[in-house]
Coordinates of N, CA and C and ligand atoms in Angstrom, one line a residue:
M159 N 0.9 -1.2 0.0 CA 0.0 0.0 0.0 C 0.9 1.3 0.0
R160 N 0.7 2.1 -1.0 CA 1.5 3.3 -1.1 C 0.8 4.4 -0.4
K161 N 1.6 5.2 0.4 CA 1.0 6.3 1.2 C 0.8 7.5 0.2
P162 N -0.3 8.1 0.2 CA -0.6 9.3 -0.6 C 0.5 10.4 -0.4
Y163 N 0.8 11.1 -1.4 CA 1.9 12.1 -1.4 C 1.3 13.3 -2.1
I164 N 1.2 14.4 -1.4 CA 0.7 15.7 -2.0 C 1.8 16.7 -1.9
Y165 N 2.2 17.2 -3.1 CA 3.3 18.1 -3.2 C 2.9 19.4 -3.8
G166 N 3.2 20.5 -3.2 CA 3.0 21.8 -3.7 C 4.2 22.4 -4.4
N167 N 4.0 22.8 -5.7 CA 5.1 23.4 -6.4 C 4.8 24.9 -6.5
W168 N 5.5 25.7 -5.8 CA 5.1 27.2 -5.7 C 5.7 28.0 -6.9
K169 N 6.5 27.3 -7.7 CA 7.1 28.0 -8.8 C 7.7 29.4 -8.5
M170 N 7.5 30.4 -9.4 CA 8.1 31.7 -9.1 C 7.0 32.7 -8.8
N171 N 6.2 32.3 -7.8 CA 5.0 33.1 -7.5 C 5.0 33.9 -6.2
L172 N 5.8 33.5 -5.2 CA 5.7 34.1 -3.9 C 7.0 34.8 -3.5
S173 N 6.9 35.9 -2.8 CA 8.1 36.5 -2.2 C 8.5 35.7 -1.0
A174 N 9.7 36.0 -0.5 CA 10.2 35.2 0.6 C 9.2 35.3 1.8
A175 N 8.7 36.5 2.0 CA 7.8 36.7 3.1 C 6.5 35.9 2.9
E176 N 6.0 35.9 1.7 CA 4.8 35.2 1.4 C 5.0 33.7 1.5
S177 N 6.1 33.2 1.1 CA 6.4 31.7 1.3 C 6.5 31.4 2.8
A178 N 7.1 32.3 3.6 CA 7.2 32.0 5.0 C 5.8 32.0 5.6
D179 N 4.9 33.0 5.2 CA 3.5 33.0 5.7 C 2.8 31.7 5.3
L180 N 3.0 31.3 4.1 CA 2.2 30.1 3.6 C 2.6 28.9 4.3
I181 N 3.9 28.7 4.6 CA 4.3 27.5 5.3 C 3.9 27.5 6.7
S182 N 3.9 28.7 7.3 CA 3.5 28.8 8.7 C 2.0 28.6 8.8
S183 N 1.2 29.1 7.9 CA -0.2 28.9 7.9 C -0.5 27.4 7.7
L184 N 0.2 26.8 6.8 CA -0.1 25.4 6.5 C 0.2 24.5 7.8
L185 N 1.4 24.8 8.4 CA 1.8 24.0 9.6 C 0.9 24.3 10.8
A186 N 0.2 25.4 10.8 CA -0.7 25.7 11.9 C -2.0 24.8 11.9
I187 N -2.2 24.2 10.7 CA -3.4 23.4 10.5 C -3.1 22.0 10.8
K188 N -4.1 21.3 11.4 CA -3.9 19.9 11.8 C -3.9 19.0 10.6
I189 N -2.8 18.3 10.4 CA -2.7 17.4 9.3 C -2.3 16.0 9.9
D190 N -3.0 15.0 9.4 CA -2.7 13.6 9.9 C -1.6 13.0 9.1
F191 N -0.3 13.2 9.5 CA 0.8 12.7 8.7 C 0.9 11.2 8.7
N192 N 0.1 10.5 9.5 CA 0.0 9.1 9.4 C -0.7 8.7 8.1
K193 N -1.5 9.6 7.6 CA -2.3 9.2 6.4 C -1.8 9.7 5.1
V194 N -1.0 10.8 5.2 CA -0.5 11.4 4.0 C 0.9 12.0 4.1
D195 N 1.7 12.0 3.1 CA 2.9 12.7 3.1 C 2.7 14.0 2.3
V196 N 3.4 15.0 2.8 CA 3.2 16.4 2.2 C 4.6 17.0 1.9
G197 N 4.6 17.8 0.9 CA 5.9 18.5 0.5 C 5.6 19.8 -0.1
V198 N 6.6 20.7 0.0 CA 6.5 22.0 -0.7 C 7.8 22.3 -1.4
A199 N 7.6 23.0 -2.6 CA 8.8 23.4 -3.4 C 8.8 24.9 -3.5
P200 N 9.4 25.6 -2.6 CA 9.5 27.0 -2.8 C 10.6 27.4 -3.8
D201 N 10.7 28.7 -4.1 CA 11.8 29.2 -4.9 C 13.1 29.1 -4.1
F202 N 14.2 29.3 -4.8 CA 15.6 29.2 -4.2 C 15.7 30.2 -3.0
C203 N 15.2 31.4 -3.2 CA 15.4 32.4 -2.2 C 14.6 32.1 -0.9
S204 N 13.5 31.4 -1.1 CA 12.7 31.1 0.1 C 13.0 29.8 0.8
L205 N 13.8 29.0 0.1 CA 14.1 27.6 0.5 C 14.5 27.5 2.0
K206 N 15.5 28.3 2.3 CA 16.1 28.1 3.6 C 15.1 28.4 4.7
K207 N 14.4 29.5 4.5 CA 13.4 30.0 5.5 C 12.3 28.9 5.7
V208 N 11.8 28.4 4.5 CA 10.8 27.5 4.6 C 11.2 26.2 5.3
A209 N 12.5 25.7 4.9 CA 13.0 24.5 5.5 C 13.2 24.7 7.0
E210 N 13.7 25.9 7.4 CA 13.9 26.1 8.9 C 12.6 26.1 9.6
T211 N 11.6 26.7 9.0 CA 10.2 26.7 9.7 C 9.7 25.2 9.9
V212 N 9.9 24.4 8.8 CA 9.4 23.0 8.9 C 10.2 22.3 10.0
H213 N 11.5 22.5 9.9 CA 12.4 21.7 10.9 C 12.2 22.2 12.3
A214 N 11.9 23.5 12.5 CA 11.7 24.0 13.8 C 10.5 23.4 14.5
M215 N 9.5 23.1 13.6 CA 8.2 22.6 14.1 C 8.3 21.0 14.1
D216 N 9.3 20.5 13.6 CA 9.6 19.1 13.6 C 8.4 18.3 12.9
Y217 N 7.9 18.9 11.8 CA 6.9 18.2 11.0 C 7.6 17.4 9.9
P218 N 7.0 16.2 9.6 CA 7.6 15.4 8.5 C 7.2 16.0 7.1
V219 N 7.5 17.2 6.9 CA 7.1 17.8 5.6 C 8.4 17.9 4.7
S220 N 8.3 17.4 3.5 CA 9.4 17.5 2.6 C 9.6 18.9 2.0
V221 N 10.8 19.3 1.8 CA 11.0 20.6 1.2 C 11.9 20.3 -0.1
A222 N 11.4 20.8 -1.2 CA 12.2 20.5 -2.5 C 12.6 21.8 -3.1
A223 N 13.8 21.7 -3.8 CA 14.2 22.7 -4.7 C 13.4 22.5 -6.0
Q224 N 13.2 23.5 -6.8 CA 12.5 23.3 -8.1 C 13.4 23.0 -9.2
N225 N 14.7 23.0 -9.0 CA 15.7 22.7 -10.0 C 17.1 22.6 -9.3
I226 N 18.0 22.0 -10.0 CA 19.4 22.1 -9.6 C 20.3 22.2 -10.8
S227 N 21.5 22.6 -10.7 CA 22.5 22.5 -11.8 C 22.9 21.0 -12.0
V228 N 23.2 20.7 -13.2 CA 23.8 19.4 -13.5 C 25.2 19.3 -13.0
E229 N 25.8 20.5 -12.8 CA 27.2 20.5 -12.4 C 27.3 20.5 -10.8
E230 N 28.4 20.0 -10.3 CA 28.6 19.9 -8.9 C 29.1 21.3 -8.3
K231 N 29.9 22.0 -9.0 CA 30.6 23.2 -8.5 C 31.4 23.9 -9.6
G232 N 31.6 25.2 -9.4 CA 32.5 25.9 -10.3 C 32.0 27.1 -11.0
A233 N 32.5 27.5 -12.1 CA 32.2 28.7 -12.8 C 31.0 28.6 -13.6
F234 N 29.8 28.6 -13.0 CA 28.6 28.4 -13.7 C 27.6 29.5 -13.2
T235 N 27.8 30.7 -13.7 CA 27.1 31.9 -13.2 C 25.6 31.7 -13.3
G236 N 24.9 31.9 -12.2 CA 23.5 31.8 -12.1 C 22.9 30.4 -11.8
E237 N 23.8 29.5 -11.7 CA 23.4 28.1 -11.4 C 23.4 27.9 -9.9
V238 N 22.6 26.9 -9.4 CA 22.5 26.5 -8.0 C 22.8 25.0 -7.9
S239 N 23.7 24.6 -7.1 CA 24.1 23.2 -7.1 C 23.2 22.4 -6.1
A240 N 23.3 21.1 -6.3 CA 22.6 20.2 -5.4 C 23.0 20.3 -4.0
A241 N 24.4 20.4 -3.8 CA 24.9 20.6 -2.4 C 24.4 21.9 -1.8
M242 N 24.2 22.9 -2.6 CA 23.8 24.2 -2.1 C 22.3 24.1 -1.6
V243 N 21.4 23.5 -2.4 CA 20.0 23.4 -1.9 C 19.9 22.4 -0.8
A244 N 20.8 21.4 -0.7 CA 20.8 20.5 0.4 C 21.2 21.3 1.7
S245 N 22.2 22.1 1.5 CA 22.7 22.8 2.7 C 21.7 23.9 3.1
A246 N 20.8 24.3 2.2 CA 19.7 25.3 2.6 C 18.6 24.5 3.3
G247 N 18.6 23.2 3.3 CA 17.6 22.4 4.0 C 16.7 21.6 3.1
A248 N 16.9 21.6 1.8 CA 16.1 20.8 0.9 C 16.4 19.3 1.0
D249 N 15.4 18.5 1.0 CA 15.7 17.0 1.0 C 15.3 16.4 -0.4
T250 N 14.8 17.2 -1.2 CA 14.2 16.7 -2.5 C 14.4 17.7 -3.6
V251 N 14.4 17.3 -4.9 CA 14.4 18.3 -6.0 C 13.4 17.8 -7.0
I252 N 12.7 18.7 -7.6 CA 11.8 18.4 -8.7 C 12.6 18.5 -10.0
L253 N 12.6 17.5 -10.8 CA 13.4 17.5 -12.1 C 12.5 17.1 -13.2
G254 N 12.8 17.6 -14.4 CA 12.1 17.3 -15.6 C 10.7 17.9 -15.7
H255 N 10.5 19.0 -14.9 CA 9.2 19.7 -15.0 C 9.0 20.2 -16.5
S256 N 7.8 20.2 -17.0 CA 7.6 20.5 -18.4 C 8.0 22.0 -18.7
E257 N 7.9 22.8 -17.6 CA 8.4 24.2 -17.8 C 9.9 24.3 -18.0
R258 N 10.6 23.4 -17.4 CA 12.1 23.3 -17.6 C 12.4 22.7 -19.0
R259 N 11.6 21.8 -19.4 CA 11.8 21.1 -20.7 C 11.5 22.1 -21.8
T260 N 10.3 22.7 -21.7 CA 9.8 23.5 -22.9 C 10.4 24.9 -22.9
I261 N 10.5 25.6 -21.8 CA 11.0 27.0 -21.8 C 12.5 27.0 -21.8
Y262 N 13.1 26.1 -21.1 CA 14.6 26.1 -20.9 C 15.3 25.0 -21.7
G263 N 14.6 24.3 -22.4 CA 15.2 23.3 -23.4 C 15.9 22.1 -22.7
E264 N 15.5 21.7 -21.5 CA 16.1 20.6 -20.9 C 15.7 19.3 -21.5
T265 N 16.7 18.5 -21.9 CA 16.4 17.3 -22.6 C 16.4 16.1 -21.6
D266 N 15.9 15.0 -22.1 CA 15.9 13.8 -21.2 C 17.3 13.4 -20.7
K267 N 18.3 13.7 -21.6 CA 19.7 13.4 -21.3 C 20.1 14.2 -20.1
V268 N 19.8 15.6 -20.2 CA 20.2 16.5 -19.2 C 19.5 16.1 -17.9
I269 N 18.2 15.8 -18.0 CA 17.4 15.5 -16.8 C 18.0 14.2 -16.1
N270 N 18.4 13.2 -17.0 CA 19.0 12.0 -16.4 C 20.3 12.4 -15.6
E271 N 21.1 13.3 -16.2 CA 22.3 13.7 -15.5 C 22.0 14.4 -14.2
K272 N 20.9 15.2 -14.2 CA 20.5 15.9 -13.0 C 20.0 14.9 -11.9
V273 N 19.3 13.9 -12.4 CA 18.8 12.9 -11.4 C 20.0 12.2 -10.7
K274 N 21.1 11.9 -11.5 CA 22.3 11.3 -10.9 C 22.9 12.3 -10.0
T275 N 23.0 13.6 -10.4 CA 23.6 14.6 -9.5 C 22.9 14.7 -8.2
A276 N 21.5 14.7 -8.3 CA 20.7 14.8 -7.1 C 20.9 13.7 -6.1
L277 N 20.8 12.5 -6.7 CA 20.9 11.3 -5.8 C 22.3 11.2 -5.2
R278 N 23.3 11.5 -6.0 CA 24.7 11.6 -5.4 C 24.8 12.5 -4.2
N279 N 24.0 13.6 -4.3 CA 24.1 14.6 -3.2 C 23.0 14.3 -2.2
K280 N 22.5 13.1 -2.1 CA 21.5 12.7 -1.1 C 20.2 13.5 -1.2
L281 N 19.8 14.0 -2.3 CA 18.5 14.6 -2.5 C 17.6 13.5 -3.1
D282 N 16.3 13.4 -2.6 CA 15.3 12.6 -3.3 C 14.9 13.4 -4.6
V283 N 14.3 12.7 -5.4 CA 13.9 13.3 -6.7 C 12.4 13.1 -7.0
I284 N 11.8 14.1 -7.5 CA 10.4 14.0 -8.1 C 10.7 14.2 -9.6
L285 N 10.5 13.1 -10.3 CA 10.8 13.2 -11.7 C 9.5 13.3 -12.6
C286 N 9.4 14.5 -13.3 CA 8.2 14.7 -14.0 C 8.4 14.2 -15.5
V287 N 7.3 13.6 -16.0 CA 7.2 13.2 -17.4 C 5.8 13.6 -17.9
G288 N 5.7 13.7 -19.2 CA 4.4 14.0 -19.7 C 4.4 14.4 -21.2
E289 N 3.3 14.1 -21.8 CA 3.3 14.4 -23.3 C 2.6 15.7 -23.6
T290 N 2.9 16.2 -24.8 CA 2.3 17.5 -25.2 C 1.0 17.2 -25.8
L291 N 0.2 18.2 -26.1 CA -1.1 18.0 -26.8 C -1.0 17.3 -28.1
E292 N 0.1 17.8 -28.9 CA 0.2 17.2 -30.2 C 0.5 15.7 -30.1
E293 N 1.3 15.3 -29.1 CA 1.7 13.9 -28.9 C 0.4 13.1 -28.5
R294 N -0.4 13.7 -27.6 CA -1.6 13.0 -27.2 C -2.6 12.9 -28.4
E295 N -2.7 14.0 -29.2 CA -3.7 13.9 -30.3 C -3.1 13.0 -31.4
G296 N -1.8 12.9 -31.5 CA -1.2 12.0 -32.4 C -1.1 10.5 -32.0
G297 N -1.7 10.3 -30.8 CA -1.8 8.9 -30.4 C -0.5 8.3 -29.8
V298 N 0.4 9.2 -29.5 CA 1.7 8.6 -29.0 C 2.0 9.0 -27.5
A299 N 1.0 9.3 -26.8 CA 1.2 9.7 -25.4 C 1.9 8.7 -24.6
V300 N 1.5 7.4 -24.7 CA 2.1 6.4 -23.9 C 3.5 6.2 -24.3
E301 N 3.8 6.1 -25.6 CA 5.2 5.9 -26.0 C 6.1 7.0 -25.6
R302 N 5.6 8.2 -25.7 CA 6.4 9.4 -25.3 C 6.8 9.4 -23.8
V303 N 5.8 9.1 -23.0 CA 6.0 9.1 -21.5 C 6.9 7.9 -21.2
I304 N 6.7 6.8 -21.7 CA 7.6 5.6 -21.4 C 9.0 5.9 -21.8
Y305 N 9.2 6.5 -23.0 CA 10.5 6.9 -23.5 C 11.2 7.8 -22.5
Q306 N 10.4 8.8 -22.0 CA 11.0 9.8 -21.0 C 11.4 9.0 -19.7
V307 N 10.6 8.1 -19.3 CA 10.9 7.4 -18.0 C 12.2 6.6 -18.2
G308 N 12.3 5.9 -19.4 CA 13.4 5.1 -19.6 C 14.7 5.9 -19.7
L309 N 14.7 7.0 -20.4 CA 15.9 7.8 -20.6 C 16.3 8.5 -19.3
C310 N 15.3 9.1 -18.6 CA 15.6 9.9 -17.4 C 16.1 9.0 -16.3
L311 N 15.7 7.8 -16.3 CA 16.2 6.9 -15.3 C 17.3 6.0 -15.7
Q312 N 17.9 6.3 -16.9 CA 19.0 5.4 -17.4 C 20.1 5.4 -16.3
D313 N 20.6 4.2 -16.1 CA 21.8 4.0 -15.1 C 21.4 4.3 -13.7
I314 N 20.2 4.5 -13.4 CA 19.8 4.6 -12.0 C 19.5 3.2 -11.4
K315 N 20.3 2.8 -10.5 CA 20.3 1.5 -10.1 C 19.2 1.2 -9.1
M316 N 18.9 -0.1 -9.0 CA 17.9 -0.6 -8.1 C 17.9 0.0 -6.7
D317 N 19.2 0.1 -6.1 CA 19.3 0.6 -4.7 C 19.0 2.1 -4.6
R318 N 18.7 2.8 -5.7 CA 18.5 4.2 -5.6 C 17.1 4.6 -6.0
I319 N 16.4 3.7 -6.7 CA 15.1 4.0 -7.2 C 14.0 4.3 -6.1
D320 N 14.3 3.8 -4.9 CA 13.3 4.1 -3.9 C 13.4 5.6 -3.4
R321 N 14.4 6.3 -4.0 CA 14.4 7.7 -3.6 C 13.9 8.6 -4.8
V322 N 13.2 7.9 -5.7 CA 12.6 8.6 -6.8 C 11.1 8.5 -6.8
T323 N 10.4 9.6 -6.9 CA 8.9 9.6 -7.1 C 8.7 10.1 -8.5
L324 N 7.8 9.4 -9.2 CA 7.5 9.8 -10.6 C 6.3 10.8 -10.5
A325 N 6.2 11.7 -11.4 CA 5.1 12.6 -11.5 C 4.6 12.6 -13.0
Y326 N 3.5 12.1 -13.3 CA 2.9 12.2 -14.7 C 2.2 13.5 -14.8
E327 N 2.7 14.4 -15.6 CA 2.1 15.7 -15.8 C 1.9 16.0 -17.3
P328 N 0.7 15.7 -17.8 CA 0.5 16.0 -19.2 C 0.7 17.5 -19.5
V329 N 1.6 17.8 -20.4 CA 2.0 19.3 -20.6 C 0.7 20.1 -20.8
W330 N -0.2 19.6 -21.6 CA -1.4 20.4 -21.9 C -2.4 20.6 -20.7
A331 N -2.1 20.0 -19.6 CA -3.0 20.1 -18.4 C -2.3 21.1 -17.4
I332 N -1.1 21.5 -17.6 CA -0.4 22.3 -16.6 C -0.8 23.8 -16.7
V333 N -1.4 24.3 -15.7 CA -1.8 25.7 -15.6 C -2.9 26.1 -16.5
T334 N -3.4 25.1 -17.3 CA -4.4 25.4 -18.3 C -5.8 25.3 -17.8
G335 N -6.0 24.7 -16.6 CA -7.3 24.4 -16.1 C -7.9 23.1 -16.7
K336 N -7.2 22.5 -17.7 CA -7.6 21.2 -18.2 C -7.0 20.1 -17.4
T337 N -7.8 19.1 -17.0 CA -7.2 18.0 -16.3 C -7.4 16.7 -17.1
A338 N -6.5 15.8 -17.1 CA -6.7 14.5 -17.7 C -7.8 13.9 -17.0
T339 N -8.7 13.1 -17.6 CA -9.7 12.4 -16.9 C -9.0 11.4 -16.0
P340 N -9.6 11.0 -14.9 CA -9.0 10.0 -14.1 C -8.7 8.7 -14.8
A341 N -9.5 8.4 -15.8 CA -9.3 7.1 -16.6 C -8.0 7.3 -17.5
D342 N -7.9 8.5 -18.1 CA -6.7 8.7 -19.0 C -5.5 8.7 -18.1
A343 N -5.5 9.4 -17.0 CA -4.3 9.5 -16.1 C -4.0 8.1 -15.6
E344 N -5.0 7.3 -15.2 CA -4.7 6.0 -14.7 C -4.1 5.1 -15.8
E345 N -4.5 5.3 -17.0 CA -3.9 4.5 -18.1 C -2.4 4.7 -18.2
I346 N -2.0 6.0 -18.1 CA -0.6 6.3 -18.3 C 0.2 5.8 -17.0
H347 N -0.4 6.1 -15.8 CA 0.2 5.6 -14.6 C 0.5 4.1 -14.6
G348 N -0.5 3.4 -15.1 CA -0.4 1.9 -15.2 C 0.7 1.5 -16.1
K349 N 0.8 2.3 -17.2 CA 1.9 1.9 -18.2 C 3.3 2.3 -17.6
I350 N 3.3 3.4 -16.8 CA 4.6 3.8 -16.2 C 5.0 2.7 -15.2
R351 N 4.0 2.2 -14.5 CA 4.4 1.2 -13.5 C 4.8 -0.1 -14.2
D352 N 4.1 -0.5 -15.3 CA 4.6 -1.6 -16.1 C 6.0 -1.5 -16.5
H353 N 6.3 -0.3 -16.9 CA 7.7 -0.1 -17.4 C 8.7 -0.1 -16.3
L354 N 8.3 0.4 -15.1 CA 9.2 0.3 -14.0 C 9.4 -1.1 -13.6
S355 N 8.4 -1.9 -13.8 CA 8.5 -3.3 -13.5 C 9.5 -4.0 -14.4
K356 N 9.5 -3.6 -15.7 CA 10.5 -4.2 -16.6 C 11.9 -3.7 -16.2
M357 N 12.0 -2.5 -15.7 CA 13.3 -2.0 -15.4 C 13.9 -2.5 -14.1
Y358 N 12.9 -2.6 -13.1 CA 13.4 -2.9 -11.7 C 12.7 -4.1 -11.1
G359 N 11.8 -4.7 -11.8 CA 11.1 -5.9 -11.2 C 9.8 -5.4 -10.6
P360 N 8.8 -6.3 -10.4 CA 7.5 -6.0 -9.9 C 7.5 -5.5 -8.5
V361 N 8.4 -6.1 -7.7 CA 8.3 -5.7 -6.2 C 8.7 -4.2 -6.1
V362 N 9.8 -3.8 -6.7 CA 10.2 -2.4 -6.6 C 9.2 -1.5 -7.3
A363 N 8.7 -1.9 -8.5 CA 7.7 -1.1 -9.2 C 6.5 -0.8 -8.4
K364 N 6.1 -1.8 -7.6 CA 4.9 -1.6 -6.8 C 5.0 -0.6 -5.7
K365 N 6.3 -0.3 -5.3 CA 6.6 0.6 -4.2 C 6.7 2.1 -4.7
V366 N 7.1 2.2 -5.9 CA 7.4 3.6 -6.4 C 6.0 4.4 -6.5
R367 N 6.1 5.6 -5.9 CA 4.9 6.4 -6.0 C 4.8 7.2 -7.3
I368 N 3.7 7.3 -7.9 CA 3.5 8.0 -9.2 C 2.4 9.0 -8.9
L369 N 2.8 10.3 -8.9 CA 1.9 11.4 -8.7 C 1.3 11.9 -10.0
Y370 N 0.1 12.5 -9.9 CA -0.5 13.1 -11.1 C -0.4 14.6 -10.9
G371 N -0.1 15.3 -12.0 CA 0.0 16.8 -11.9 C -0.6 17.4 -13.2
G372 N -1.4 18.5 -13.0 CA -2.0 19.2 -14.1 C -3.4 19.7 -13.7
S373 N -3.4 20.9 -13.2 CA -4.6 21.5 -12.8 C -5.4 20.7 -11.7
V374 N -4.7 20.1 -10.8 CA -5.4 19.4 -9.7 C -6.0 20.5 -8.8
K375 N -7.2 20.2 -8.4 CA -7.9 21.2 -7.5 C -8.7 20.4 -6.5
P376 N -9.2 21.1 -5.4 CA -9.9 20.4 -4.4 C -11.1 19.6 -5.0
D377 N -11.7 20.1 -6.1 CA -12.9 19.4 -6.6 C -12.6 18.3 -7.6
N378 N -11.4 18.1 -7.9 CA -11.1 16.9 -8.8 C -10.1 15.9 -8.2
I379 N -9.6 16.2 -7.0 CA -8.5 15.3 -6.5 C -9.1 13.9 -6.1
S380 N -10.3 13.9 -5.5 CA -10.7 12.6 -5.0 C -10.9 11.6 -6.1
A381 N -11.5 12.1 -7.2 CA -11.7 11.1 -8.3 C -10.4 10.6 -8.9
L382 N -9.4 11.4 -8.9 CA -8.1 11.0 -9.3 C -7.5 10.0 -8.3
M383 N -7.6 10.3 -7.1 CA -6.9 9.5 -6.0 C -7.6 8.1 -5.8
M384 N -8.8 8.0 -6.4 CA -9.5 6.7 -6.3 C -8.9 5.7 -7.2
R385 N -8.1 6.1 -8.1 CA -7.5 5.2 -9.1 C -6.3 4.4 -8.5
E386 N -6.2 3.2 -8.9 CA -5.2 2.3 -8.3 C -3.8 2.8 -8.4
N387 N -3.4 3.3 -9.5 CA -2.0 3.7 -9.7 C -1.7 5.2 -9.5
I388 N -2.7 6.0 -9.1 CA -2.4 7.4 -8.8 C -2.2 7.5 -7.3
D389 N -1.0 7.9 -6.9 CA -0.6 7.9 -5.5 C -0.5 9.2 -4.9
G390 N -0.8 10.3 -5.6 CA -0.7 11.6 -5.0 C -0.8 12.6 -6.1
A391 N -0.5 13.9 -5.8 CA -0.6 15.0 -6.7 C 0.6 15.9 -6.6
L392 N 1.1 16.4 -7.7 CA 2.0 17.5 -7.8 C 1.2 18.7 -8.2
V393 N 1.1 19.7 -7.4 CA 0.1 20.8 -7.5 C 0.8 22.1 -7.6
G394 N 0.4 22.9 -8.7 CA 1.0 24.2 -8.8 C 0.0 25.2 -8.2
G395 N -0.9 25.8 -9.0 CA -1.8 26.9 -8.6 C -2.5 26.7 -7.3
A396 N -3.1 25.5 -7.2 CA -4.0 25.3 -6.0 C -3.2 25.0 -4.7
S397 N -1.8 25.0 -4.8 CA -1.1 24.9 -3.6 C -0.6 26.3 -3.0
L398 N -1.0 27.3 -3.7 CA -0.6 28.7 -3.3 C -1.5 29.3 -2.3
D399 N -2.7 28.7 -2.1 CA -3.7 29.2 -1.2 C -3.8 28.1 -0.1
V400 N -3.6 28.6 1.1 CA -3.6 27.5 2.2 C -4.8 26.7 2.3
A401 N -6.0 27.4 2.1 CA -7.3 26.7 2.3 C -7.4 25.6 1.2
S402 N -7.0 25.9 0.0 CA -7.2 24.9 -1.1 C -6.1 23.8 -0.9
F403 N -4.9 24.2 -0.5 CA -3.8 23.2 -0.3 C -4.2 22.2 0.8
V404 N -4.8 22.7 1.9 CA -5.2 21.8 2.9 C -6.3 20.9 2.5
K405 N -7.2 21.4 1.7 CA -8.3 20.5 1.1 C -7.7 19.4 0.3
L406 N -6.6 19.7 -0.5 CA -6.0 18.7 -1.3 C -5.3 17.6 -0.4
I407 N -4.6 18.1 0.7 CA -4.0 17.2 1.6 C -5.0 16.3 2.3
N408 N -6.1 16.9 2.6 CA -7.2 16.1 3.3 C -8.2 15.6 2.3
F409 N -7.7 15.2 1.1 CA -8.7 14.8 0.1 C -9.6 13.6 0.5
N410 N -9.1 12.8 1.4 CA -9.9 11.7 1.8 C -10.7 11.9 3.1
G411 N -10.9 13.2 3.4 CA -11.7 13.6 4.6 C -10.9 13.6 5.8
Ligands
PEP575 C1 2.8 21.9 -11.8 O1 3.4 23.0 -11.8 O2 3.5 20.9 -11.7 C2 1.4 21.9 -12.0 C3 0.8 20.7 -12.1 O3 0.7 23.1 -12.1 P1 -0.9 23.3 -12.0 O4 -1.4 22.5 -10.8 O5 -1.0 24.8 -11.7 O6 -1.5 22.9 -13.3

């Protein structure tokens, strides 16, 4: 039985003061951490403060960076390393987000290198994959997603895969207000798990959590979470408001 995992991706939306307010408001609300795992991904500038707030209250809330450099260290102006985000208090990093792929040209190869860098630096990984609208309409959604999973996890050994969470995020559903139907999402999640089973065997594949992302809201999360292979949600917009974020976390009442 996989524990549900609800992760908020705050993107580039909040000031440091707003991020601090949001995490404090969230932690002030009673959450049954026996039933659900929770995480937040603030921007780099807010990361330390958010992580300190979480750690001071001793809540089991994961804190992620939204990106890391593929490089370990050196003359890479504007980049932020895995070790830097870890020292700021992050335990996780989101990699392969479609905004990184489409706006910043990150390829599966680069994402694979970043996954390795993250794991080497003791960061867990939320690895995002997903097809574009053209790929879905062209009938190649499954192939595209499976291809991404295979390449992004290339050379990631069995003993490290338990530190990776997958997130299926159809590109056409992110920030657009369009959500994949629970049946469509479940189909892809099932195929991802089948592929993980080929790569790592059925026992390991059964344990890996696969989140859904793409316009998840309090009114659509329950139907998604009822599906066998949907283990949680990676949420952008609806995680920016404490009331809706808490409704998502408490999706099962
Ligand atoms: C995301 O950023 O990963 C995301 C799914 O965004 P939204 O929930 O706003 O569609």
